[in-house]
Tab-separated table of C-alpha atoms in Angstrom:
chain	number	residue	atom	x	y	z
A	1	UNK	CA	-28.593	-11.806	-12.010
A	2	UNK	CA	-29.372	-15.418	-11.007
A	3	UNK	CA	-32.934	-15.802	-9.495
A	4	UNK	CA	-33.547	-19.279	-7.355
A	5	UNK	CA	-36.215	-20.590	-5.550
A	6	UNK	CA	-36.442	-20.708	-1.475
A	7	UNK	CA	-36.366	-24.742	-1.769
A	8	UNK	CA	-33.101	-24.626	-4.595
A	9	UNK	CA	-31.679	-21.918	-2.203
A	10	UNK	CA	-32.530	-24.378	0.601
A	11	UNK	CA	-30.865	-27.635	-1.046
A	12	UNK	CA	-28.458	-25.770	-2.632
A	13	UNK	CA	-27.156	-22.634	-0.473
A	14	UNK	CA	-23.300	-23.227	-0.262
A	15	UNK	CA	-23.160	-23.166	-3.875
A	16	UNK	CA	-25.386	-19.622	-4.752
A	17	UNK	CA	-22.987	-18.329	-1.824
A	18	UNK	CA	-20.046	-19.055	-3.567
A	19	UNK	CA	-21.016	-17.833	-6.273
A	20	UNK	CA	-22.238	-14.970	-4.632
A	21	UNK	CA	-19.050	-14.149	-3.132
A	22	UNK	CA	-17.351	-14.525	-6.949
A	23	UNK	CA	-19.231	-11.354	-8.090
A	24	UNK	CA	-22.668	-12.571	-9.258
A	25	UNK	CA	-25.817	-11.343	-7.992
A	26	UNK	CA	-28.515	-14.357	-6.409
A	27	UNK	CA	-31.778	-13.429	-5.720
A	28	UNK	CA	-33.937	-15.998	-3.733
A	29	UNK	CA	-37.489	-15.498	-4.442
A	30	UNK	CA	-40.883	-17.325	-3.245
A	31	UNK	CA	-43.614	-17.697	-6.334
A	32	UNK	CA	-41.822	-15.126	-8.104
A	33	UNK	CA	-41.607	-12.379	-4.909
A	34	UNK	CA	-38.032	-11.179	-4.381
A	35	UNK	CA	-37.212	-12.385	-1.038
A	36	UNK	CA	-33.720	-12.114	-0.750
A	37	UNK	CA	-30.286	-11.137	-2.541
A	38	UNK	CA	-27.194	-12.983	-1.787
A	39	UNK	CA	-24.567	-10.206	-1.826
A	40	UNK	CA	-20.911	-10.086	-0.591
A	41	UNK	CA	-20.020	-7.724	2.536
A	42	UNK	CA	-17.614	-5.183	2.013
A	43	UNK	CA	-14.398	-5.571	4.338
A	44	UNK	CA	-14.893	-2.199	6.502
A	45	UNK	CA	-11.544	-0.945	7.106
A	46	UNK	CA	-10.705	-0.676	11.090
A	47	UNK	CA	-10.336	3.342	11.892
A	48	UNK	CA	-7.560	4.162	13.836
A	49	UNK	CA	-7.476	5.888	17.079
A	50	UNK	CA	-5.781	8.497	18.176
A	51	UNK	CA	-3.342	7.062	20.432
A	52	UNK	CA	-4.012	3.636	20.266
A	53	UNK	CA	-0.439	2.738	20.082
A	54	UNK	CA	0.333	0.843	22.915
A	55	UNK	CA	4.376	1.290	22.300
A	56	UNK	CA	4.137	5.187	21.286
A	57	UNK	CA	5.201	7.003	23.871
A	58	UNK	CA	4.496	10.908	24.263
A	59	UNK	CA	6.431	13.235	25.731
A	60	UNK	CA	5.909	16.723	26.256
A	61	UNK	CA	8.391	19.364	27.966
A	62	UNK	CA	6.662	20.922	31.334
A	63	UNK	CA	6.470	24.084	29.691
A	64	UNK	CA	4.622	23.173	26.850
A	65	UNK	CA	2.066	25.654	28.123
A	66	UNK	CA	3.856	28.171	28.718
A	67	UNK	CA	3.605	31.495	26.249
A	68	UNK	CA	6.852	31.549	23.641
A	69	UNK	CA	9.685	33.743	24.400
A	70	UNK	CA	8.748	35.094	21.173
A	71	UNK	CA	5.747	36.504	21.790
A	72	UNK	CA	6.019	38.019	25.542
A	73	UNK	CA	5.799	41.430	24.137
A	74	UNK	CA	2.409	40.817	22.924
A	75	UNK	CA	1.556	39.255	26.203
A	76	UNK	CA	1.517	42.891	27.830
């Protein structure tokens, strides 16, 4: 861990971010109070919808509701 002051961080702030974003952990502190850390975000991964296909057609026979053949006799 890399601790900087707020005027090195100020002159100096593309560099701790790069080095940031290589792994290391910067903290920017003001007369020796932690102020900030310079960390990388994590990518979030996109969740996928249900149906958010724009070419996926679905197509469902018009008795899709209706009971099953199969089970008429418990039906009764």
């Amino acid at each position: 861990m890399t601790t900087v002051s707020v005027a090195d961080a100020q002159v100096h702030l593309t560099q701790w971010i790069n080095r940031a974003l290589s792994g290391e952990k910067i903290v920017i502190a003001q007369e020796d109070e932690t102020m900030v850390m310079l960390s990388p975000v994590k990518k979030v991964k996109k969740q996928r919808k249900i149906g958010n296909e724009p070419n996926f057609i679905v197509s469902m026979s018009g008795d899709f509701d209706e009971p099953l053949e199969d089970f008429q006799e418990y039906m009764k």
